[in-house]
Amino acid sequence: MVRAFGALATEPFIKDDKQKLALTTIASLPLLKHGVQDLFSEGLTSGVLESMAVGVSIARKDYLAANSTNAMLELGEYIEETTVHKSDDLIRELAKPNVKEIWIEQDNDGKKELVKIETSSVKIGDVVVVGAGDTIAIDGHIISGEASVNQVSMTGESEAVKKERGDRVISGTVVEEGRIKIWAEHVGEDTATARIKNYITTSLSEKSSVGLKATKLANKLVPVTLGLAGLSYVISRDFENVASVLQADYSCALKLATPVAFKTSIAQAGKNGIMIKGAKSIEALNEADTFVFDKTGTLTHGKLE
């Protein structure tokens, strides 16, 4: 983007046409290259149309139009990528494990001692010790002790549940009172929270049916635009009209707007504590007329009024 805007700002001050040609061509090279690659790999796409718009302007020696078009396209792509990357980064941040270290019980010459290790290092069969205020990082069952466990983040139950020897506990829940020893059954990517977070990360690559339709429609408009550009030349014999038709095409906007809107929505929802599994789930909301909730804790703060 810097190169494109640099060429747009510099070109008016250059008097030599050869230097203008060189500057504009170098600035537009990534776009032109992308258009040629698209043409041979995917056929006529909006990328081909964009490169043609710039290419025709360069051929006509209308360097201002070429640089302006290139700069606007680069700006649009930058905004789209920035929005998507921010959304992706936020979703990945939400998917990071929130328990970095845990305590496990180990034998040392016949004596039991507590050792703090990274959560990623815990193995199946380890005895994990969790005290009041700590978040459980593994799935397993209690082999010793009893505790009051808050499971609202996983089950929606606002009231803490009493857990004792033999009971199962799941990751992501919090020990409010007591101290328990848990035999680790599921660790790392096999835990309940990891599987839920995996749903979130897979939503990044899921495409909505609206997005797929927009992409197909955008590509279908390319031959129409090229046909109109050709017709304008036949009628006027003026390449300026051809360039105007190519630059007026809006198929690129159709293709970019949809994924940006969906990813921004997913990220914003995640920021507010709502997990949405992909763009198709958002689309389904449009057709929903009834919502069914299985626990009141999902809808309230757990405080009676």
PDB file of C-alpha atoms in Angstrom:
ATOM      1  CA  MET A   1       0.000   0.000   0.000  1.00  0.00           C
ATOM      2  CA  VAL A   2       2.892   2.373   0.762  1.00  0.00           C
ATOM      3  CA  ARG A   3       4.305   1.812  -2.720  1.00  0.00           C
ATOM      4  CA  ALA A   4       0.931   2.500  -4.372  1.00  0.00           C
ATOM      5  CA  PHE A   5       0.286   5.724  -2.468  1.00  0.00           C
ATOM      6  CA  GLY A   6       3.915   6.764  -2.895  1.00  0.00           C
ATOM      7  CA  ALA A   7       3.561   6.489  -6.670  1.00  0.00           C
ATOM      8  CA  LEU A   8       0.257   8.398  -6.580  1.00  0.00           C
ATOM      9  CA  ALA A   9       1.841  11.248  -4.612  1.00  0.00           C
ATOM     10  CA  THR A  10       5.101  11.367  -6.603  1.00  0.00           C
ATOM     11  CA  GLU A  11       3.880  10.941 -10.196  1.00  0.00           C
ATOM     12  CA  PRO A  12       2.433  14.498 -10.651  1.00  0.00           C
ATOM     13  CA  PHE A  13       5.873  16.000  -9.907  1.00  0.00           C
ATOM     14  CA  ILE A  14       7.692  13.915 -12.533  1.00  0.00           C
ATOM     15  CA  LYS A  15       7.921  15.468 -15.992  1.00  0.00           C
ATOM     16  CA  ASP A  16       9.554  12.646 -17.970  1.00  0.00           C
ATOM     17  CA  ASP A  17       7.013  10.157 -19.395  1.00  0.00           C
ATOM     18  CA  LYS A  18       9.470   7.260 -19.247  1.00  0.00           C
ATOM     19  CA  GLN A  19      10.056   7.833 -15.560  1.00  0.00           C
ATOM     20  CA  LYS A  20       6.303   8.064 -14.983  1.00  0.00           C
ATOM     21  CA  LEU A  21       5.837   4.767 -16.851  1.00  0.00           C
ATOM     22  CA  ALA A  22       8.547   3.058 -14.824  1.00  0.00           C
ATOM     23  CA  LEU A  23       7.228   4.366 -11.500  1.00  0.00           C
ATOM     24  CA  THR A  24       3.596   3.447 -12.231  1.00  0.00           C
ATOM     25  CA  THR A  25       4.496  -0.004 -13.587  1.00  0.00           C
ATOM     26  CA  ILE A  26       6.643  -0.846 -10.558  1.00  0.00           C
ATOM     27  CA  ALA A  27       3.909   0.332  -8.172  1.00  0.00           C
ATOM     28  CA  SER A  28       1.249  -1.659 -10.031  1.00  0.00           C
ATOM     29  CA  LEU A  29       3.357  -4.781 -10.595  1.00  0.00           C
ATOM     30  CA  PRO A  30       1.884  -6.852  -7.696  1.00  0.00           C
ATOM     31  CA  LEU A  31      -1.660  -6.147  -8.927  1.00  0.00           C
ATOM     32  CA  LEU A  32      -0.799  -6.907 -12.561  1.00  0.00           C
ATOM     33  CA  LYS A  33       1.024 -10.101 -11.577  1.00  0.00           C
ATOM     34  CA  HIS A  34      -1.913 -11.229  -9.438  1.00  0.00           C
ATOM     35  CA  GLY A  35      -4.298 -10.613 -12.337  1.00  0.00           C
ATOM     36  CA  VAL A  36      -2.225 -12.731 -14.744  1.00  0.00           C
ATOM     37  CA  GLN A  37      -1.984 -15.558 -12.177  1.00  0.00           C
ATOM     38  CA  ASP A  38      -5.749 -15.460 -11.626  1.00  0.00           C
ATOM     39  CA  LEU A  39      -6.386 -15.553 -15.364  1.00  0.00           C
ATOM     40  CA  PHE A  40      -4.396 -18.765 -15.858  1.00  0.00           C
ATOM     41  CA  SER A  41      -5.458 -20.485 -12.625  1.00  0.00           C
ATOM     42  CA  GLU A  42      -9.101 -19.445 -12.169  1.00  0.00           C
ATOM     43  CA  GLY A  43     -10.141 -17.813 -15.419  1.00  0.00           C
ATOM     44  CA  LEU A  44     -11.920 -14.467 -15.564  1.00  0.00           C
ATOM     45  CA  THR A  45     -12.216 -13.154 -12.015  1.00  0.00           C
ATOM     46  CA  SER A  46     -12.582  -9.749 -10.417  1.00  0.00           C
ATOM     47  CA  GLY A  47      -8.789  -9.743  -9.885  1.00  0.00           C
ATOM     48  CA  VAL A  48      -8.269  -9.999 -13.638  1.00  0.00           C
ATOM     49  CA  LEU A  49     -10.681  -7.113 -14.135  1.00  0.00           C
ATOM     50  CA  GLU A  50      -8.836  -4.920 -11.642  1.00  0.00           C
ATOM     51  CA  SER A  51      -5.469  -5.558 -13.283  1.00  0.00           C
ATOM     52  CA  MET A  52      -6.971  -4.837 -16.699  1.00  0.00           C
ATOM     53  CA  ALA A  53      -8.339  -1.501 -15.490  1.00  0.00           C
ATOM     54  CA  VAL A  54      -4.875  -0.470 -14.326  1.00  0.00           C
ATOM     55  CA  GLY A  55      -3.152  -1.990 -17.363  1.00  0.00           C
ATOM     56  CA  VAL A  56      -5.372  -0.121 -19.841  1.00  0.00           C
ATOM     57  CA  SER A  57      -4.723   3.157 -18.006  1.00  0.00           C
ATOM     58  CA  ILE A  58      -0.962   2.570 -18.168  1.00  0.00           C
ATOM     59  CA  ALA A  59      -1.209   1.737 -21.890  1.00  0.00           C
ATOM     60  CA  ARG A  60      -3.092   5.010 -22.443  1.00  0.00           C
ATOM     61  CA  LYS A  61      -0.382   6.855 -20.463  1.00  0.00           C
ATOM     62  CA  ASP A  62      -3.044   7.969 -18.004  1.00  0.00           C
ATOM     63  CA  TYR A  63      -0.733   7.435 -15.043  1.00  0.00           C
ATOM     64  CA  LEU A  64      -2.900   9.394 -12.620  1.00  0.00           C
ATOM     65  CA  ALA A  65      -5.860   7.073 -13.259  1.00  0.00           C
ATOM     66  CA  ALA A  66      -3.643   3.980 -13.028  1.00  0.00           C
ATOM     67  CA  ASN A  67      -2.047   5.058  -9.742  1.00  0.00           C
ATOM     68  CA  SER A  68      -5.375   6.225  -8.286  1.00  0.00           C
ATOM     69  CA  THR A  69      -7.060   2.919  -9.106  1.00  0.00           C
ATOM     70  CA  ASN A  70      -4.125   0.914  -7.774  1.00  0.00           C
ATOM     71  CA  ALA A  71      -3.978   2.965  -4.564  1.00  0.00           C
ATOM     72  CA  MET A  72      -7.736   2.616  -3.917  1.00  0.00           C
ATOM     73  CA  LEU A  73      -7.594  -1.137  -4.513  1.00  0.00           C
ATOM     74  CA  GLU A  74      -4.609  -1.443  -2.165  1.00  0.00           C
ATOM     75  CA  LEU A  75      -6.400   0.636   0.461  1.00  0.00           C
ATOM     76  CA  GLY A  76      -9.524  -1.520   0.202  1.00  0.00           C
ATOM     77  CA  GLU A  77      -7.472  -4.702   0.529  1.00  0.00           C
ATOM     78  CA  TYR A  78      -5.568  -3.255   3.490  1.00  0.00           C
ATOM     79  CA  ILE A  79      -8.798  -2.354   5.312  1.00  0.00           C
ATOM     80  CA  GLU A  80     -10.234  -5.797   4.593  1.00  0.00           C
ATOM     81  CA  GLU A  81      -7.099  -7.627   5.757  1.00  0.00           C
ATOM     82  CA  THR A  82      -6.750  -5.460   8.866  1.00  0.00           C
ATOM     83  CA  THR A  83     -10.363  -6.088   9.872  1.00  0.00           C
ATOM     84  CA  VAL A  84     -10.101  -9.823   9.252  1.00  0.00           C
ATOM     85  CA  HIS A  85      -6.738 -10.140  11.046  1.00  0.00           C
ATOM     86  CA  LYS A  86      -8.030  -8.237  14.065  1.00  0.00           C
ATOM     87  CA  SER A  87     -11.046 -10.516  14.181  1.00  0.00           C
ATOM     88  CA  ASP A  88      -8.908 -13.633  13.742  1.00  0.00           C
ATOM     89  CA  ASP A  89      -6.441 -12.504  16.413  1.00  0.00           C
ATOM     90  CA  LEU A  90      -9.260 -11.836  18.865  1.00  0.00           C
ATOM     91  CA  ILE A  91     -10.835 -15.235  18.242  1.00  0.00           C
ATOM     92  CA  ARG A  92      -7.466 -16.957  18.644  1.00  0.00           C
ATOM     93  CA  GLU A  93      -6.863 -14.981  21.820  1.00  0.00           C
ATOM     94  CA  LEU A  94     -10.179 -16.243  23.164  1.00  0.00           C
ATOM     95  CA  ALA A  95      -9.124 -19.764  22.219  1.00  0.00           C
ATOM     96  CA  LYS A  96      -5.850 -19.652  24.143  1.00  0.00           C
ATOM     97  CA  PRO A  97      -5.660 -21.754  27.305  1.00  0.00           C
ATOM     98  CA  ASN A  98      -6.304 -19.545  30.341  1.00  0.00           C
ATOM     99  CA  VAL A  99      -4.444 -21.807  32.796  1.00  0.00           C
ATOM    100  CA  LYS A 100      -0.709 -21.605  32.209  1.00  0.00           C
ATOM    101  CA  GLU A 101       0.565 -23.711  35.132  1.00  0.00           C
ATOM    102  CA  ILE A 102      -0.880 -26.374  37.423  1.00  0.00           C
ATOM    103  CA  TRP A 103       0.165 -28.343  40.484  1.00  0.00           C
ATOM    104  CA  ILE A 104       0.629 -32.108  40.204  1.00  0.00           C
ATOM    105  CA  GLU A 105       1.430 -34.679  42.881  1.00  0.00           C
ATOM    106  CA  GLN A 106       4.593 -36.722  42.342  1.00  0.00           C
ATOM    107  CA  ASP A 107       6.410 -39.482  44.215  1.00  0.00           C
ATOM    108  CA  ASN A 108       9.875 -38.584  45.451  1.00  0.00           C
ATOM    109  CA  ASP A 109      11.551 -41.535  47.212  1.00  0.00           C
ATOM    110  CA  GLY A 110       8.223 -42.710  48.527  1.00  0.00           C
ATOM    111  CA  LYS A 111       7.119 -39.245  49.595  1.00  0.00           C
ATOM    112  CA  LYS A 112       4.351 -37.273  47.948  1.00  0.00           C
ATOM    113  CA  GLU A 113       5.283 -33.753  46.924  1.00  0.00           C
ATOM    114  CA  LEU A 114       3.643 -31.017  44.863  1.00  0.00           C
ATOM    115  CA  VAL A 115       5.351 -29.819  41.702  1.00  0.00           C
ATOM    116  CA  LYS A 116       4.233 -26.891  39.527  1.00  0.00           C
ATOM    117  CA  ILE A 117       4.427 -27.612  35.795  1.00  0.00           C
ATOM    118  CA  GLU A 118       3.137 -26.031  32.603  1.00  0.00           C
ATOM    119  CA  THR A 119      -0.370 -27.116  31.683  1.00  0.00           C
ATOM    120  CA  SER A 120       0.856 -28.319  28.300  1.00  0.00           C
ATOM    121  CA  SER A 121       3.187 -30.793  30.046  1.00  0.00           C
ATOM    122  CA  VAL A 122       0.524 -32.644  32.058  1.00  0.00           C
ATOM    123  CA  LYS A 123      -0.063 -36.262  31.012  1.00  0.00           C
ATOM    124  CA  ILE A 124      -2.911 -38.726  31.316  1.00  0.00           C
ATOM    125  CA  GLY A 125      -2.689 -40.396  34.712  1.00  0.00           C
ATOM    126  CA  ASP A 126      -1.120 -37.434  36.489  1.00  0.00           C
ATOM    127  CA  VAL A 127      -2.695 -36.418  39.781  1.00  0.00           C
ATOM    128  CA  VAL A 128      -3.597 -32.731  39.545  1.00  0.00           C
ATOM    129  CA  VAL A 129      -4.155 -30.761  42.748  1.00  0.00           C
ATOM    130  CA  VAL A 130      -6.608 -27.867  42.577  1.00  0.00           C
ATOM    131  CA  GLY A 131      -7.389 -25.474  45.422  1.00  0.00           C
ATOM    132  CA  ALA A 132      -9.866 -22.700  46.089  1.00  0.00           C
ATOM    133  CA  GLY A 133      -9.864 -19.996  43.410  1.00  0.00           C
ATOM    134  CA  ASP A 134      -8.095 -22.180  40.827  1.00  0.00           C
ATOM    135  CA  THR A 135      -9.459 -23.129  37.420  1.00  0.00           C
ATOM    136  CA  ILE A 136      -9.471 -26.816  36.570  1.00  0.00           C
ATOM    137  CA  ALA A 137      -7.344 -27.351  33.467  1.00  0.00           C
ATOM    138  CA  ILE A 138      -8.025 -31.042  32.737  1.00  0.00           C
ATOM    139  CA  ASP A 139     -10.945 -33.461  32.570  1.00  0.00           C
ATOM    140  CA  GLY A 140     -10.930 -36.281  35.073  1.00  0.00           C
ATOM    141  CA  HIS A 141     -12.403 -37.684  38.278  1.00  0.00           C
ATOM    142  CA  ILE A 142     -11.697 -36.827  41.894  1.00  0.00           C
ATOM    143  CA  ILE A 143      -9.612 -39.348  43.837  1.00  0.00           C
ATOM    144  CA  SER A 144      -9.333 -37.353  47.051  1.00  0.00           C
ATOM    145  CA  GLY A 145     -10.909 -34.357  48.787  1.00  0.00           C
ATOM    146  CA  GLU A 146     -14.098 -32.436  48.196  1.00  0.00           C
ATOM    147  CA  ALA A 147     -14.849 -28.984  46.841  1.00  0.00           C
ATOM    148  CA  SER A 148     -17.536 -26.578  45.710  1.00  0.00           C
ATOM    149  CA  VAL A 149     -17.107 -26.182  41.949  1.00  0.00           C
ATOM    150  CA  ASN A 150     -18.549 -23.328  39.868  1.00  0.00           C
ATOM    151  CA  GLN A 151     -19.479 -24.760  36.452  1.00  0.00           C
ATOM    152  CA  VAL A 152     -21.252 -21.711  35.031  1.00  0.00           C
ATOM    153  CA  SER A 153     -18.723 -21.259  32.187  1.00  0.00           C
ATOM    154  CA  MET A 154     -19.349 -24.785  30.907  1.00  0.00           C
ATOM    155  CA  THR A 155     -22.900 -25.732  31.908  1.00  0.00           C
ATOM    156  CA  GLY A 156     -24.638 -22.433  32.637  1.00  0.00           C
ATOM    157  CA  GLU A 157     -25.407 -23.467  36.212  1.00  0.00           C
ATOM    158  CA  SER A 158     -25.033 -20.388  38.381  1.00  0.00           C
ATOM    159  CA  GLU A 159     -24.961 -22.296  41.684  1.00  0.00           C
ATOM    160  CA  ALA A 160     -21.732 -24.029  42.663  1.00  0.00           C
ATOM    161  CA  VAL A 161     -21.920 -27.845  42.766  1.00  0.00           C
ATOM    162  CA  LYS A 162     -20.457 -30.007  45.522  1.00  0.00           C
ATOM    163  CA  LYS A 163     -17.882 -32.472  44.183  1.00  0.00           C
ATOM    164  CA  GLU A 164     -16.236 -35.322  46.087  1.00  0.00           C
ATOM    165  CA  ARG A 165     -14.313 -38.563  45.582  1.00  0.00           C
ATOM    166  CA  GLY A 166     -15.505 -40.418  42.460  1.00  0.00           C
ATOM    167  CA  ASP A 167     -17.182 -37.401  40.846  1.00  0.00           C
ATOM    168  CA  ARG A 168     -16.143 -36.186  37.414  1.00  0.00           C
ATOM    169  CA  VAL A 169     -14.908 -32.656  36.838  1.00  0.00           C
ATOM    170  CA  ILE A 170     -14.305 -30.826  33.576  1.00  0.00           C
ATOM    171  CA  SER A 171     -11.828 -28.216  32.469  1.00  0.00           C
ATOM    172  CA  GLY A 172     -12.833 -24.578  32.528  1.00  0.00           C
ATOM    173  CA  THR A 173     -14.694 -24.884  35.840  1.00  0.00           C
ATOM    174  CA  VAL A 174     -13.520 -23.120  39.008  1.00  0.00           C
ATOM    175  CA  VAL A 175     -13.027 -24.458  42.530  1.00  0.00           C
ATOM    176  CA  GLU A 176     -14.688 -21.950  44.873  1.00  0.00           C
ATOM    177  CA  GLU A 177     -14.086 -23.778  48.127  1.00  0.00           C
ATOM    178  CA  GLY A 178     -12.110 -26.845  49.157  1.00  0.00           C
ATOM    179  CA  ARG A 179      -9.192 -28.747  47.708  1.00  0.00           C
ATOM    180  CA  ILE A 180      -9.308 -31.781  45.436  1.00  0.00           C
ATOM    181  CA  LYS A 181      -6.952 -34.208  43.728  1.00  0.00           C
ATOM    182  CA  ILE A 182      -7.961 -35.119  40.195  1.00  0.00           C
ATOM    183  CA  TRP A 183      -6.807 -38.096  38.160  1.00  0.00           C
ATOM    184  CA  ALA A 184      -6.242 -36.691  34.648  1.00  0.00           C
ATOM    185  CA  GLU A 185      -8.252 -38.511  31.978  1.00  0.00           C
ATOM    186  CA  HIS A 186      -8.298 -35.931  29.171  1.00  0.00           C
ATOM    187  CA  VAL A 187      -5.492 -33.405  28.757  1.00  0.00           C
ATOM    188  CA  GLY A 188      -4.376 -30.808  26.217  1.00  0.00           C
ATOM    189  CA  GLU A 189      -6.440 -30.792  23.031  1.00  0.00           C
ATOM    190  CA  ASP A 190      -8.732 -33.559  24.322  1.00  0.00           C
ATOM    191  CA  THR A 191     -10.251 -31.532  27.158  1.00  0.00           C
ATOM    192  CA  ALA A 192     -13.765 -30.099  26.999  1.00  0.00           C
ATOM    193  CA  THR A 193     -12.563 -26.492  26.808  1.00  0.00           C
ATOM    194  CA  ALA A 194     -10.048 -27.321  24.076  1.00  0.00           C
ATOM    195  CA  ARG A 195     -12.759 -28.930  21.971  1.00  0.00           C
ATOM    196  CA  ILE A 196     -15.026 -25.914  22.408  1.00  0.00           C
ATOM    197  CA  LYS A 197     -12.192 -23.547  21.516  1.00  0.00           C
ATOM    198  CA  ASN A 198     -11.418 -25.684  18.494  1.00  0.00           C
ATOM    199  CA  TYR A 199     -14.954 -24.967  17.291  1.00  0.00           C
ATOM    200  CA  ILE A 200     -14.129 -21.272  17.520  1.00  0.00           C
ATOM    201  CA  THR A 201     -10.906 -21.514  15.527  1.00  0.00           C
ATOM    202  CA  THR A 202     -12.524 -23.635  12.795  1.00  0.00           C
ATOM    203  CA  SER A 203     -15.071 -20.859  12.348  1.00  0.00           C
ATOM    204  CA  LEU A 204     -12.286 -18.727  10.834  1.00  0.00           C
ATOM    205  CA  SER A 205     -12.201 -20.825   7.669  1.00  0.00           C
ATOM    206  CA  GLU A 206     -15.926 -21.525   7.374  1.00  0.00           C
ATOM    207  CA  LYS A 207     -17.575 -19.686   4.522  1.00  0.00           C
ATOM    208  CA  SER A 208     -21.180 -18.637   4.566  1.00  0.00           C
ATOM    209  CA  SER A 209     -23.545 -19.526   1.740  1.00  0.00           C
ATOM    210  CA  VAL A 210     -24.089 -15.781   1.236  1.00  0.00           C
ATOM    211  CA  GLY A 211     -20.332 -15.324   0.909  1.00  0.00           C
ATOM    212  CA  LEU A 212     -20.071 -18.143  -1.634  1.00  0.00           C
ATOM    213  CA  LYS A 213     -22.951 -16.674  -3.621  1.00  0.00           C
ATOM    214  CA  ALA A 214     -21.330 -13.231  -3.530  1.00  0.00           C
ATOM    215  CA  THR A 215     -18.046 -14.669  -4.839  1.00  0.00           C
ATOM    216  CA  LYS A 216     -19.821 -16.511  -7.646  1.00  0.00           C
ATOM    217  CA  LEU A 217     -21.868 -13.429  -8.526  1.00  0.00           C
ATOM    218  CA  ALA A 218     -18.748 -11.240  -8.526  1.00  0.00           C
ATOM    219  CA  ASN A 219     -16.996 -13.573 -10.946  1.00  0.00           C
ATOM    220  CA  LYS A 220     -20.101 -13.857 -13.150  1.00  0.00           C
ATOM    221  CA  LEU A 221     -20.148 -10.059 -13.494  1.00  0.00           C
ATOM    222  CA  VAL A 222     -16.622 -10.035 -14.965  1.00  0.00           C
ATOM    223  CA  PRO A 223     -17.601 -11.192 -18.501  1.00  0.00           C
ATOM    224  CA  VAL A 224     -20.506  -8.722 -18.420  1.00  0.00           C
ATOM    225  CA  THR A 225     -18.147  -5.864 -17.561  1.00  0.00           C
ATOM    226  CA  LEU A 226     -15.648  -6.940 -20.222  1.00  0.00           C
ATOM    227  CA  GLY A 227     -18.477  -7.127 -22.758  1.00  0.00           C
ATOM    228  CA  LEU A 228     -19.604  -3.607 -21.900  1.00  0.00           C
ATOM    229  CA  ALA A 229     -16.006  -2.371 -22.129  1.00  0.00           C
ATOM    230  CA  GLY A 230     -15.673  -3.948 -25.581  1.00  0.00           C
ATOM    231  CA  LEU A 231     -19.000  -2.491 -26.693  1.00  0.00           C
ATOM    232  CA  SER A 232     -17.978   0.979 -25.533  1.00  0.00           C
ATOM    233  CA  TYR A 233     -14.825   0.737 -27.667  1.00  0.00           C
ATOM    234  CA  VAL A 234     -16.776  -0.434 -30.708  1.00  0.00           C
ATOM    235  CA  ILE A 235     -19.125   2.529 -30.366  1.00  0.00           C
ATOM    236  CA  SER A 236     -16.608   5.251 -29.472  1.00  0.00           C
ATOM    237  CA  ARG A 237     -13.225   3.884 -30.547  1.00  0.00           C
ATOM    238  CA  ASP A 238     -11.893   5.506 -27.374  1.00  0.00           C
ATOM    239  CA  PHE A 239      -9.840   3.565 -24.824  1.00  0.00           C
ATOM    240  CA  GLU A 240     -10.724   6.148 -22.197  1.00  0.00           C
ATOM    241  CA  ASN A 241     -14.294   4.833 -22.235  1.00  0.00           C
ATOM    242  CA  VAL A 242     -12.961   1.274 -21.940  1.00  0.00           C
ATOM    243  CA  ALA A 243     -10.917   2.225 -18.893  1.00  0.00           C
ATOM    244  CA  SER A 244     -13.919   3.999 -17.354  1.00  0.00           C
ATOM    245  CA  VAL A 245     -16.097   0.891 -17.676  1.00  0.00           C
ATOM    246  CA  LEU A 246     -13.397  -1.342 -16.173  1.00  0.00           C
ATOM    247  CA  GLN A 247     -12.794   1.024 -13.266  1.00  0.00           C
ATOM    248  CA  ALA A 248     -16.503   1.355 -12.522  1.00  0.00           C
ATOM    249  CA  ASP A 249     -16.860  -2.386 -11.844  1.00  0.00           C
ATOM    250  CA  TYR A 250     -18.027  -3.229  -8.313  1.00  0.00           C
ATOM    251  CA  SER A 251     -17.667  -7.039  -8.270  1.00  0.00           C
ATOM    252  CA  CYS A 252     -14.651  -6.844  -5.956  1.00  0.00           C
ATOM    253  CA  ALA A 253     -16.724  -5.045  -3.319  1.00  0.00           C
ATOM    254  CA  LEU A 254     -19.329  -7.817  -3.441  1.00  0.00           C
ATOM    255  CA  LYS A 255     -16.709 -10.462  -2.761  1.00  0.00           C
ATOM    256  CA  LEU A 256     -14.872  -8.676   0.065  1.00  0.00           C
ATOM    257  CA  ALA A 257     -17.709  -7.210   2.091  1.00  0.00           C
ATOM    258  CA  THR A 258     -19.367 -10.498   3.110  1.00  0.00           C
ATOM    259  CA  PRO A 259     -16.455 -12.299   4.853  1.00  0.00           C
ATOM    260  CA  VAL A 260     -15.426  -9.076   6.597  1.00  0.00           C
ATOM    261  CA  ALA A 261     -18.941  -8.609   7.977  1.00  0.00           C
ATOM    262  CA  PHE A 262     -19.198 -12.185   9.244  1.00  0.00           C
ATOM    263  CA  LYS A 263     -15.743 -12.303  10.827  1.00  0.00           C
ATOM    264  CA  THR A 264     -16.258  -8.967  12.522  1.00  0.00           C
ATOM    265  CA  SER A 265     -19.554 -10.217  13.928  1.00  0.00           C
ATOM    266  CA  ILE A 266     -17.987 -13.436  15.256  1.00  0.00           C
ATOM    267  CA  ALA A 267     -15.113 -11.501  16.853  1.00  0.00           C
ATOM    268  CA  GLN A 268     -17.385  -8.896  18.420  1.00  0.00           C
ATOM    269  CA  ALA A 269     -19.646 -11.608  19.811  1.00  0.00           C
ATOM    270  CA  GLY A 270     -16.628 -13.424  21.259  1.00  0.00           C
ATOM    271  CA  LYS A 271     -15.459 -10.204  22.871  1.00  0.00           C
ATOM    272  CA  ASN A 272     -18.824 -10.049  24.644  1.00  0.00           C
ATOM    273  CA  GLY A 273     -18.666 -13.654  25.815  1.00  0.00           C
ATOM    274  CA  ILE A 274     -20.780 -15.195  23.052  1.00  0.00           C
ATOM    275  CA  MET A 275     -19.338 -18.130  21.104  1.00  0.00           C
ATOM    276  CA  ILE A 276     -20.604 -18.421  17.527  1.00  0.00           C
ATOM    277  CA  LYS A 277     -19.491 -21.410  15.495  1.00  0.00           C
ATOM    278  CA  GLY A 278     -18.943 -19.914  12.081  1.00  0.00           C
ATOM    279  CA  ALA A 279     -20.713 -17.758   9.551  1.00  0.00           C
ATOM    280  CA  LYS A 280     -23.389 -20.364   8.815  1.00  0.00           C
ATOM    281  CA  SER A 281     -24.590 -20.125  12.414  1.00  0.00           C
ATOM    282  CA  ILE A 282     -25.065 -16.369  12.006  1.00  0.00           C
ATOM    283  CA  GLU A 283     -26.971 -16.974   8.781  1.00  0.00           C
ATOM    284  CA  ALA A 284     -29.260 -19.443  10.571  1.00  0.00           C
ATOM    285  CA  LEU A 285     -30.325 -16.680  12.975  1.00  0.00           C
ATOM    286  CA  ASN A 286     -32.143 -15.002  10.102  1.00  0.00           C
ATOM    287  CA  GLU A 287     -34.477 -17.992   9.769  1.00  0.00           C
ATOM    288  CA  ALA A 288     -34.955 -18.654  13.497  1.00  0.00           C
ATOM    289  CA  ASP A 289     -38.264 -17.727  15.100  1.00  0.00           C
ATOM    290  CA  THR A 290     -37.849 -19.625  18.398  1.00  0.00           C
ATOM    291  CA  PHE A 291     -34.943 -19.872  20.839  1.00  0.00           C
ATOM    292  CA  VAL A 292     -34.741 -22.705  23.363  1.00  0.00           C
ATOM    293  CA  PHE A 293     -32.580 -22.315  26.488  1.00  0.00           C
ATOM    294  CA  ASP A 294     -31.896 -25.259  28.751  1.00  0.00           C
ATOM    295  CA  LYS A 295     -30.749 -23.419  31.885  1.00  0.00           C
ATOM    296  CA  THR A 296     -31.724 -20.116  33.441  1.00  0.00           C
ATOM    297  CA  GLY A 297     -28.092 -19.468  34.335  1.00  0.00           C
ATOM    298  CA  THR A 298     -27.451 -18.863  30.654  1.00  0.00           C
ATOM    299  CA  LEU A 299     -29.808 -15.885  30.720  1.00  0.00           C
ATOM    300  CA  THR A 300     -29.157 -14.367  34.142  1.00  0.00           C
ATOM    301  CA  HIS A 301     -26.331 -13.404  36.467  1.00  0.00           C
ATOM    302  CA  GLY A 302     -27.412 -16.077  38.944  1.00  0.00           C
ATOM    303  CA  LYS A 303     -28.693 -13.524  41.454  1.00  0.00           C
ATOM    304  CA  LEU A 304     -32.331 -13.805  42.468  1.00  0.00           C
ATOM    305  CA  GLU A 305     -34.342 -10.576  42.569  1.00  0.00           C
TER     306      GLU A 305
END
